[in-house]
Tab-separated table of C-alpha atoms (C1' of nucleotides) and ligand atoms in Angstrom:
chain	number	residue	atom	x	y	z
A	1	UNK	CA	26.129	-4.136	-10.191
A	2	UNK	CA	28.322	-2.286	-12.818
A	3	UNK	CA	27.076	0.578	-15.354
A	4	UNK	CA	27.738	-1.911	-17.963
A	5	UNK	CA	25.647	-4.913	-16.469
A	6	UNK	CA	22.716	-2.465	-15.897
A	7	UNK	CA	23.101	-1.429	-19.869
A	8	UNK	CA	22.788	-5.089	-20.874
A	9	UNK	CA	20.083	-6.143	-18.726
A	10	UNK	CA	17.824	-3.042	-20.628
A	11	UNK	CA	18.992	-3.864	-23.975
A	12	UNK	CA	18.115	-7.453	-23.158
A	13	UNK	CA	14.721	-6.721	-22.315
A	14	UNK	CA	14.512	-4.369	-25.798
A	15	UNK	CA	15.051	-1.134	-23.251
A	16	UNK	CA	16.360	1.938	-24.775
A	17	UNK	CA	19.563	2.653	-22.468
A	18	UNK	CA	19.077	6.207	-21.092
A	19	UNK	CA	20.819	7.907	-18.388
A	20	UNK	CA	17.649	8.379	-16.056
A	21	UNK	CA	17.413	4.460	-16.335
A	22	UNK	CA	20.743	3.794	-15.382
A	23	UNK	CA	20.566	5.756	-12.574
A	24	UNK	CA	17.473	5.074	-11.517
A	25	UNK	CA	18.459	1.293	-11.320
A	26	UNK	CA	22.154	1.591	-9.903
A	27	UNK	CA	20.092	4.139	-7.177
A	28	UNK	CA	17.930	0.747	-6.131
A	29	UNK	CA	20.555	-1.255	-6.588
A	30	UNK	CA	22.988	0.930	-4.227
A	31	UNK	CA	20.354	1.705	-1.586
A	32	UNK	CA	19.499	-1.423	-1.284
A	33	UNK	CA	16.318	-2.421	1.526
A	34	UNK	CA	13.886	-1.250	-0.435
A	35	UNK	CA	13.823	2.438	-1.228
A	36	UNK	CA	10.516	4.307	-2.268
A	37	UNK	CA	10.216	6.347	-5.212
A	38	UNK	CA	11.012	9.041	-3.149
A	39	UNK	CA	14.252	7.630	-1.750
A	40	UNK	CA	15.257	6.807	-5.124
A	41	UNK	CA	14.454	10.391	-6.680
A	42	UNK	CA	16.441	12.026	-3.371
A	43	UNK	CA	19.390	9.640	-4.032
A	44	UNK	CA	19.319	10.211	-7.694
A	45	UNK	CA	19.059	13.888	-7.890
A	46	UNK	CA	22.526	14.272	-5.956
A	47	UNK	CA	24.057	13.628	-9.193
A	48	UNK	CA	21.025	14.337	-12.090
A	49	UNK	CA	19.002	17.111	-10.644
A	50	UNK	CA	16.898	17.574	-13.368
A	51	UNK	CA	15.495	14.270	-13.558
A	52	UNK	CA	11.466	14.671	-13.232
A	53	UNK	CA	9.492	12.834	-10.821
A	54	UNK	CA	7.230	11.394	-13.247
A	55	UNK	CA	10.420	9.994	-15.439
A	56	UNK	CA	10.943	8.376	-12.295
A	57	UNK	CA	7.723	7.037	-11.739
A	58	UNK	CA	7.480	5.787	-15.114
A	59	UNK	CA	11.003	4.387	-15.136
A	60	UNK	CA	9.899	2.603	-12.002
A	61	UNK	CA	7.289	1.136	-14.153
A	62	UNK	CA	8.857	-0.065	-16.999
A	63	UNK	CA	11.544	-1.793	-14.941
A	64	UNK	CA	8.447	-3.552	-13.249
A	65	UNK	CA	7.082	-4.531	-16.366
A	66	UNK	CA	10.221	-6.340	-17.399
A	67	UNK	CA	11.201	-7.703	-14.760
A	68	UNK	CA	14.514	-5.726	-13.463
A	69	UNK	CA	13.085	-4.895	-10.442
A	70	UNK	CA	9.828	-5.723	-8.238
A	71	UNK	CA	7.213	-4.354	-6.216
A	72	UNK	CA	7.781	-5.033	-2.141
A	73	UNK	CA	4.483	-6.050	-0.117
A	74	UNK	CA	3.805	-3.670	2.357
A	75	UNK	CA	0.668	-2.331	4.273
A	76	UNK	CA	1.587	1.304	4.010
A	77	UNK	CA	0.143	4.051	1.216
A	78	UNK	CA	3.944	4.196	0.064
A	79	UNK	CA	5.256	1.582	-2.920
A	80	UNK	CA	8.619	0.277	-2.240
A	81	UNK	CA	10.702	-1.460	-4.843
A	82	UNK	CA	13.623	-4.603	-4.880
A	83	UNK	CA	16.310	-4.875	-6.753
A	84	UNK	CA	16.975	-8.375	-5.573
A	85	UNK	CA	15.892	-10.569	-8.234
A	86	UNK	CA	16.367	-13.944	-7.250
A	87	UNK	CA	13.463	-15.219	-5.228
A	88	UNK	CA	13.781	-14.448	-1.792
A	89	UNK	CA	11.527	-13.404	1.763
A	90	UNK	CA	11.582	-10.492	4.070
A	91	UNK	CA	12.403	-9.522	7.719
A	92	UNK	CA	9.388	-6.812	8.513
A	93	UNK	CA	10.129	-4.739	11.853
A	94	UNK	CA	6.843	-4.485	13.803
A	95	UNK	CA	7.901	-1.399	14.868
A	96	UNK	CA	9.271	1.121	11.801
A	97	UNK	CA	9.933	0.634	8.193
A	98	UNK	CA	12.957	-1.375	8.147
A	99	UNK	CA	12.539	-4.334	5.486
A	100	UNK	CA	15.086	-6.960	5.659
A	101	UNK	CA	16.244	-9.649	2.896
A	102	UNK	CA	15.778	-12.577	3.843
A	103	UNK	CA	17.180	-15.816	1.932
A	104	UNK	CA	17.459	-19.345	2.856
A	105	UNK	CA	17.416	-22.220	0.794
A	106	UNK	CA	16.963	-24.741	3.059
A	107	UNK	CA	13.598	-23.139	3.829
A	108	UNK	CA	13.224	-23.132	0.243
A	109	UNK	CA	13.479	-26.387	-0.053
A	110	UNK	CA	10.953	-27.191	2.641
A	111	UNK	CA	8.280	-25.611	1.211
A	112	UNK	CA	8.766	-26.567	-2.187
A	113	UNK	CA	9.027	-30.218	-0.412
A	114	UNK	CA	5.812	-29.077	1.009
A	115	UNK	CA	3.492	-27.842	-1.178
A	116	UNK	CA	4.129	-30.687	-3.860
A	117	UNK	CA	2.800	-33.146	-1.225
A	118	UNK	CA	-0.065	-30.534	-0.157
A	119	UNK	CA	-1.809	-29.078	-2.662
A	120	UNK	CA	-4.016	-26.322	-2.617
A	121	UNK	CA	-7.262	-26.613	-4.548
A	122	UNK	CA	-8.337	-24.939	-7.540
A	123	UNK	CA	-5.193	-22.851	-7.080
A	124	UNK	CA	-1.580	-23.094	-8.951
A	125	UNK	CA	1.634	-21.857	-7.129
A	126	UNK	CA	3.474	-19.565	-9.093
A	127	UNK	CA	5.520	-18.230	-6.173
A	128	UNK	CA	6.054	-18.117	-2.106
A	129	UNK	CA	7.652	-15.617	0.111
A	130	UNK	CA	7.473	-15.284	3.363
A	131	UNK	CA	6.655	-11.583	5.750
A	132	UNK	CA	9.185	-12.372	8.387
A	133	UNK	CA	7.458	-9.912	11.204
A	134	UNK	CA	9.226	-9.311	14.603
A	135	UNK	CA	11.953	-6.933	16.046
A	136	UNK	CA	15.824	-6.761	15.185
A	137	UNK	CA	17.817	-6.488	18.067
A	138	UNK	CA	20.419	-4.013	18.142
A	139	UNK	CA	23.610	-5.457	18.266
A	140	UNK	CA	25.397	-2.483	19.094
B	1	UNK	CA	-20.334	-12.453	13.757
B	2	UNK	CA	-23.300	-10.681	15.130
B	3	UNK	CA	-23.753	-7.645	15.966
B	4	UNK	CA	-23.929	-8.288	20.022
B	5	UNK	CA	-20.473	-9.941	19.517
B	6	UNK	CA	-18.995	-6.666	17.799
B	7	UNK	CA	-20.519	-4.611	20.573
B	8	UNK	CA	-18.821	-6.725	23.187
B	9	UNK	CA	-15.435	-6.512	21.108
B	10	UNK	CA	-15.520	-2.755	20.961
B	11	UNK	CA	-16.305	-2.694	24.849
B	12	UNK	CA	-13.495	-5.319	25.317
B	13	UNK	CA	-11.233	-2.619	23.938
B	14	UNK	CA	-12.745	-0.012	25.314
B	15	UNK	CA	-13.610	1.746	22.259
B	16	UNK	CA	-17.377	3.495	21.807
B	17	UNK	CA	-20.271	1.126	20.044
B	18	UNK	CA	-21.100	3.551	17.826
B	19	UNK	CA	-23.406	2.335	14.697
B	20	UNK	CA	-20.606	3.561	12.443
B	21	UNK	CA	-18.218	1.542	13.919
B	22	UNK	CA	-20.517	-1.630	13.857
B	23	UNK	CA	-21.880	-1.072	10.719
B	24	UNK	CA	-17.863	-1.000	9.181
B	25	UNK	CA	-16.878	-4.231	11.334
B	26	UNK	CA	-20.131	-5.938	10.331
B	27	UNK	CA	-18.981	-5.059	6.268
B	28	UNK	CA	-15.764	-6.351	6.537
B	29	UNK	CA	-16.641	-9.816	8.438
B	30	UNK	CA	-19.280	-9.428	5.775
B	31	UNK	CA	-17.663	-8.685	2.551
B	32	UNK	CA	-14.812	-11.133	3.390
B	33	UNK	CA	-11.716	-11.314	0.953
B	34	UNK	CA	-10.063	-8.013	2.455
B	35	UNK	CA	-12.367	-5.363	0.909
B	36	UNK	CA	-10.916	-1.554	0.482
B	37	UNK	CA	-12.353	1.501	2.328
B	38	UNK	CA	-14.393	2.144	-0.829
B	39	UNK	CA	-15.845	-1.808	-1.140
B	40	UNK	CA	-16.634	-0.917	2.502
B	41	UNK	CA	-17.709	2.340	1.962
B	42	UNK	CA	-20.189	1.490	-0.675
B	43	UNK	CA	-21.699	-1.296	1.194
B	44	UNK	CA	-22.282	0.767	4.227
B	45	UNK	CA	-23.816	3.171	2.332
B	46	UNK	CA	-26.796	1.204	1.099
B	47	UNK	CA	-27.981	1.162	4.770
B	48	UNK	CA	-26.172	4.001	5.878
B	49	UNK	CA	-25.910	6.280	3.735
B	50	UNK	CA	-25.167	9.471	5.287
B	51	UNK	CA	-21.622	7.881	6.698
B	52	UNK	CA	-18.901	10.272	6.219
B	53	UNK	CA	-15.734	8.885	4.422
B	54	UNK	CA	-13.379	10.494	6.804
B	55	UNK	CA	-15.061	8.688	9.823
B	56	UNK	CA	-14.955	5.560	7.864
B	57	UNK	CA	-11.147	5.673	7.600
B	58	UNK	CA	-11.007	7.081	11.536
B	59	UNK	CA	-12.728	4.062	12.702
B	60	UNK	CA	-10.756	1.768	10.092
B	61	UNK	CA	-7.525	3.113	11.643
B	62	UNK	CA	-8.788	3.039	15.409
B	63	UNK	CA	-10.048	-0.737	14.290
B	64	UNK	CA	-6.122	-1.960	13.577
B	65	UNK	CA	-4.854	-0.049	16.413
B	66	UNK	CA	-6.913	-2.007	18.738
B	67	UNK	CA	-6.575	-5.343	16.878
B	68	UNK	CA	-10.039	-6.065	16.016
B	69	UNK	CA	-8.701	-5.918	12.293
B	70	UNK	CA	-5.850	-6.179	10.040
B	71	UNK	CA	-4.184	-4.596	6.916
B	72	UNK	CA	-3.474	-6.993	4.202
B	73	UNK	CA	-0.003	-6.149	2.742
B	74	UNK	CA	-0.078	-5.693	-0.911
B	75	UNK	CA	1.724	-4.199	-3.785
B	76	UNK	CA	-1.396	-1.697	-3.984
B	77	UNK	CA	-1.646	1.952	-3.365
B	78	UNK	CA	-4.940	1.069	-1.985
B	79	UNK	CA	-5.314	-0.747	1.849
B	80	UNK	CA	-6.705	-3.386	2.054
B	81	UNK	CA	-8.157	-4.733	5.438
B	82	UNK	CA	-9.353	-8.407	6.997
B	83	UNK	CA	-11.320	-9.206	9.883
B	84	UNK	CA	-9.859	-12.568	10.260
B	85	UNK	CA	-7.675	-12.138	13.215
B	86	UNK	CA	-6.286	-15.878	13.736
B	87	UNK	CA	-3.143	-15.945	12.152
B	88	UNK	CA	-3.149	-17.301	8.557
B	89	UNK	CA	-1.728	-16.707	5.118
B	90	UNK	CA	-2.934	-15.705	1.802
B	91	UNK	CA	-2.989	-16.418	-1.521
B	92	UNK	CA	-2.797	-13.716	-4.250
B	93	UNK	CA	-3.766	-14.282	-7.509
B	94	UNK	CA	-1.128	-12.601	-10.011
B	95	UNK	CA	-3.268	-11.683	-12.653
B	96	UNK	CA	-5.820	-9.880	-10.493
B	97	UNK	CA	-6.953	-8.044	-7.354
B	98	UNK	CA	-7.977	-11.396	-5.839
B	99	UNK	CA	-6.638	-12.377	-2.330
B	100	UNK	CA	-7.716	-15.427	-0.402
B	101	UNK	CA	-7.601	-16.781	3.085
B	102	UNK	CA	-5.108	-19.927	3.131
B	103	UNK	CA	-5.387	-21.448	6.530
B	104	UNK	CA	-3.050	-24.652	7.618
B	105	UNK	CA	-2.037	-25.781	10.692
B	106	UNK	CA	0.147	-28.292	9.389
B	107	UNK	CA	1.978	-25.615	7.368
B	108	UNK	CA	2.459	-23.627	10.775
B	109	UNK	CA	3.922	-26.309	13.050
B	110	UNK	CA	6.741	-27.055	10.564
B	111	UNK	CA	6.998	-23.366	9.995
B	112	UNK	CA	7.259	-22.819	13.684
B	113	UNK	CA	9.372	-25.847	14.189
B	114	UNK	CA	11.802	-24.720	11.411
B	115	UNK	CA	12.561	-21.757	13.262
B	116	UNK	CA	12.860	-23.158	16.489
B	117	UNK	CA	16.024	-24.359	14.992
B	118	UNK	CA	16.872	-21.966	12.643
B	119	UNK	CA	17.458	-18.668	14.347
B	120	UNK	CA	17.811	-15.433	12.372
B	121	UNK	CA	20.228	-13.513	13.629
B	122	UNK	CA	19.439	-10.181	15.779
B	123	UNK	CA	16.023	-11.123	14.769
B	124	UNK	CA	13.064	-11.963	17.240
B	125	UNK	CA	9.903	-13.306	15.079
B	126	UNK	CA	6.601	-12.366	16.175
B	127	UNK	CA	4.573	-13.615	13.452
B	128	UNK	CA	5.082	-15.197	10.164
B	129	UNK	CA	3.175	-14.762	7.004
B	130	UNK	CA	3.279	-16.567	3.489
B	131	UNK	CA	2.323	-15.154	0.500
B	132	UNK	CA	1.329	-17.632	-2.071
B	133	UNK	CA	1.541	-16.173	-5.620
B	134	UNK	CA	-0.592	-17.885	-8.110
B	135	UNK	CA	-3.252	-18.356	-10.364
B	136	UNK	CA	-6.791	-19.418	-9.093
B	137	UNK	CA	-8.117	-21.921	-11.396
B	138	UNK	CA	-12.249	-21.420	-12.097
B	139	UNK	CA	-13.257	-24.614	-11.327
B	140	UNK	CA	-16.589	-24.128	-13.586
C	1	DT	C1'	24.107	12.391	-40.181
C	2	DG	C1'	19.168	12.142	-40.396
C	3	DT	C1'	14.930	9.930	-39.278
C	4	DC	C1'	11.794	8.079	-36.271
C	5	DT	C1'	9.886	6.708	-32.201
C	6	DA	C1'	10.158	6.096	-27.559
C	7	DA	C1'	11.525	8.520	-23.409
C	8	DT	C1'	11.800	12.636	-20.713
C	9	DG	C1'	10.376	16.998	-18.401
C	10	DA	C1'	7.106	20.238	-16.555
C	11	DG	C1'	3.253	20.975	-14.527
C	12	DA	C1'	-1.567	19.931	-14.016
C	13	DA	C1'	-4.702	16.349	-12.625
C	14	DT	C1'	-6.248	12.508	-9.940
C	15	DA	C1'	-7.293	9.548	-6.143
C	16	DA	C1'	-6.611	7.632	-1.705
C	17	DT	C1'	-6.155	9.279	2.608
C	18	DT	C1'	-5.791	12.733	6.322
C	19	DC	C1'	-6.825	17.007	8.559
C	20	DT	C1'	-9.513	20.746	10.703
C	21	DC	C1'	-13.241	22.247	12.741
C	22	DT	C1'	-18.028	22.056	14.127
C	23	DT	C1'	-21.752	19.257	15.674
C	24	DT	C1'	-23.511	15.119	17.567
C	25	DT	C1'	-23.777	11.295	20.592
C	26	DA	C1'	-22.490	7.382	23.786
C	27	DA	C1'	-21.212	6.701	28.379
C	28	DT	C1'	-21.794	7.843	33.070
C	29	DA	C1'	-22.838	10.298	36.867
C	30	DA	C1'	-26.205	13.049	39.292
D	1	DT	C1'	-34.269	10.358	33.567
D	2	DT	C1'	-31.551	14.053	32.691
D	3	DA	C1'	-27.172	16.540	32.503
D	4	DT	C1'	-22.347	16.425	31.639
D	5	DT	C1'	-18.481	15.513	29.036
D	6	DA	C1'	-15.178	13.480	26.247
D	7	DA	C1'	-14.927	10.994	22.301
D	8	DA	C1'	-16.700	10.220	17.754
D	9	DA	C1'	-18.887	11.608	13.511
D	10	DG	C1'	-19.733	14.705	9.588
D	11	DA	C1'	-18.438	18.046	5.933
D	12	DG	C1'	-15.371	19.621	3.154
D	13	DA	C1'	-10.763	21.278	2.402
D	14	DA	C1'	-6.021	19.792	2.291
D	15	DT	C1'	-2.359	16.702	1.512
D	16	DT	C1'	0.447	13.365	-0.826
D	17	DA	C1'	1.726	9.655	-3.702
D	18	DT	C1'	1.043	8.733	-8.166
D	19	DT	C1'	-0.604	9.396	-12.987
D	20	DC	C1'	-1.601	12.019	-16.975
D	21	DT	C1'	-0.967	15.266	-20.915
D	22	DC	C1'	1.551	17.236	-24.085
D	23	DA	C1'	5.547	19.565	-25.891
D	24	DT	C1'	10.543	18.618	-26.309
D	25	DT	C1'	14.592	15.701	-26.488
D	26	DA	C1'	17.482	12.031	-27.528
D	27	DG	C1'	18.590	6.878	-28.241
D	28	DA	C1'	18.624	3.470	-31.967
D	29	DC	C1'	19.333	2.370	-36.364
D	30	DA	C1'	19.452	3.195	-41.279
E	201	LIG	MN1	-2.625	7.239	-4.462
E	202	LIG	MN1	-2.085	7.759	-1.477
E	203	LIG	ZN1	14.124	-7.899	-0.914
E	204	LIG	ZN1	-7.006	-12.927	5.338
DNA sequence: TGTCTAATGAGAATAATTCTCTTTTAATAA
DNA sequence: TTATTAAAAGAGAATTATTCTCATTAGACA
């Protein structure tokens, strides 16, 4: 994702274009797998060391809000955030923090196939993803 | 659950009966729909009330460690826990805190049998969640 | 180039959770 | 039943991720 793509994706969503916003989104964006604020604010202040944590925060926010980026699931104290926009599941490892993208159409498919057939009472689907949990083998 | 079946769980594991420790696995089977340590908390407290928070968090933690509960993932800076230990999925309702159980066996064997198949690569799968995102519609 | 409003920065505040340390208690052995 | 002991509980302070407040700055647009 280019500077410029970033800058049109906030001034489609009415966004003033600032520098901490730009960065804060390329930062996601470049670390990819799900960075925490504090990732993000470590990555960021290599280049724009005055940037304040609560900017961040609050950047994090707004880019929430309108849909740029999303919250990740997780069962830890710690939010993590997605850059990925297009709908999509995750590998968890049972044993540290890695967090895997995980996409697959077919399976997509299948449980759109699914849940059409079965539906759930009193209860409308607005979206599915899986939490993929198990090991990943080191392929060294 | 009763309470002789708790006490035989914590013995199982070898873990103390304590009353804390019942009275917090009682209030979770209890409260159902993956209460917080405060929900929990505050319902202990009517009959308990000198409970420390500290110990409730101990025993939460000691609780997941010996599989007698579970954390709920979430998008939350708050845990969330669930004593329902058979392996199902959940439905989260976008607009609020709400999470439900969403058992379905039928759901599992094709999930299961789609990965048969379909292997991830340098992946092993230990368990496999869906989260259902959606609206819960009052059926008044 | 100036105006205006939204965004940022700095640091304090908050809230969920964890830690430290003392006291209590469940398990078990005598 | 009582004594022993290690583990658990209680109290409150500490920590940490996040939010808030308010003064300053800087994009957007006229
Ligand atoms: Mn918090
Ligand atoms: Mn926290
Ligand atoms: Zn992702
Ligand atoms: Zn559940």
């Amino acid at each position: 994702m280019k500077v410029g793509e970033i800058r049109n994706k906030l001034i489609e969503k009415g966004l003033k274009v600032t520098p901490q916003r730009i960065a804060i989104l390329e930062a996601i964006v470049k670390l990819n797998n799900h960075p925490t604020a504090e990732n993000i604010i470590d990555y960021i202040r290599k280049n724009h060391p005055n940037i304040a944590t609560a900017t961040v925060y609050k950047v994090l926010d707004a880019l929430v809000e309108n849909g740029l980026i999303k919250k990740v699931k997780t069962e830890k104290d710690i939010m993590r955030y997605d850059a990925v926009m297009e709908s999509h599941h995750h590998l968890y490892c049972s044993e540290s923090d890695r967090i895997e993208d995980y996409k697959d159409n077919e399976l997509n498919e299948l449980l759109e196939k699914y849940f059409e057939k079965k539906k759930i009472p009193d209860f409308k689907i607005e979206d599915i993803k899986l939490q993929i949990i198990g090991k990943f083998i080191k392929n060294k």
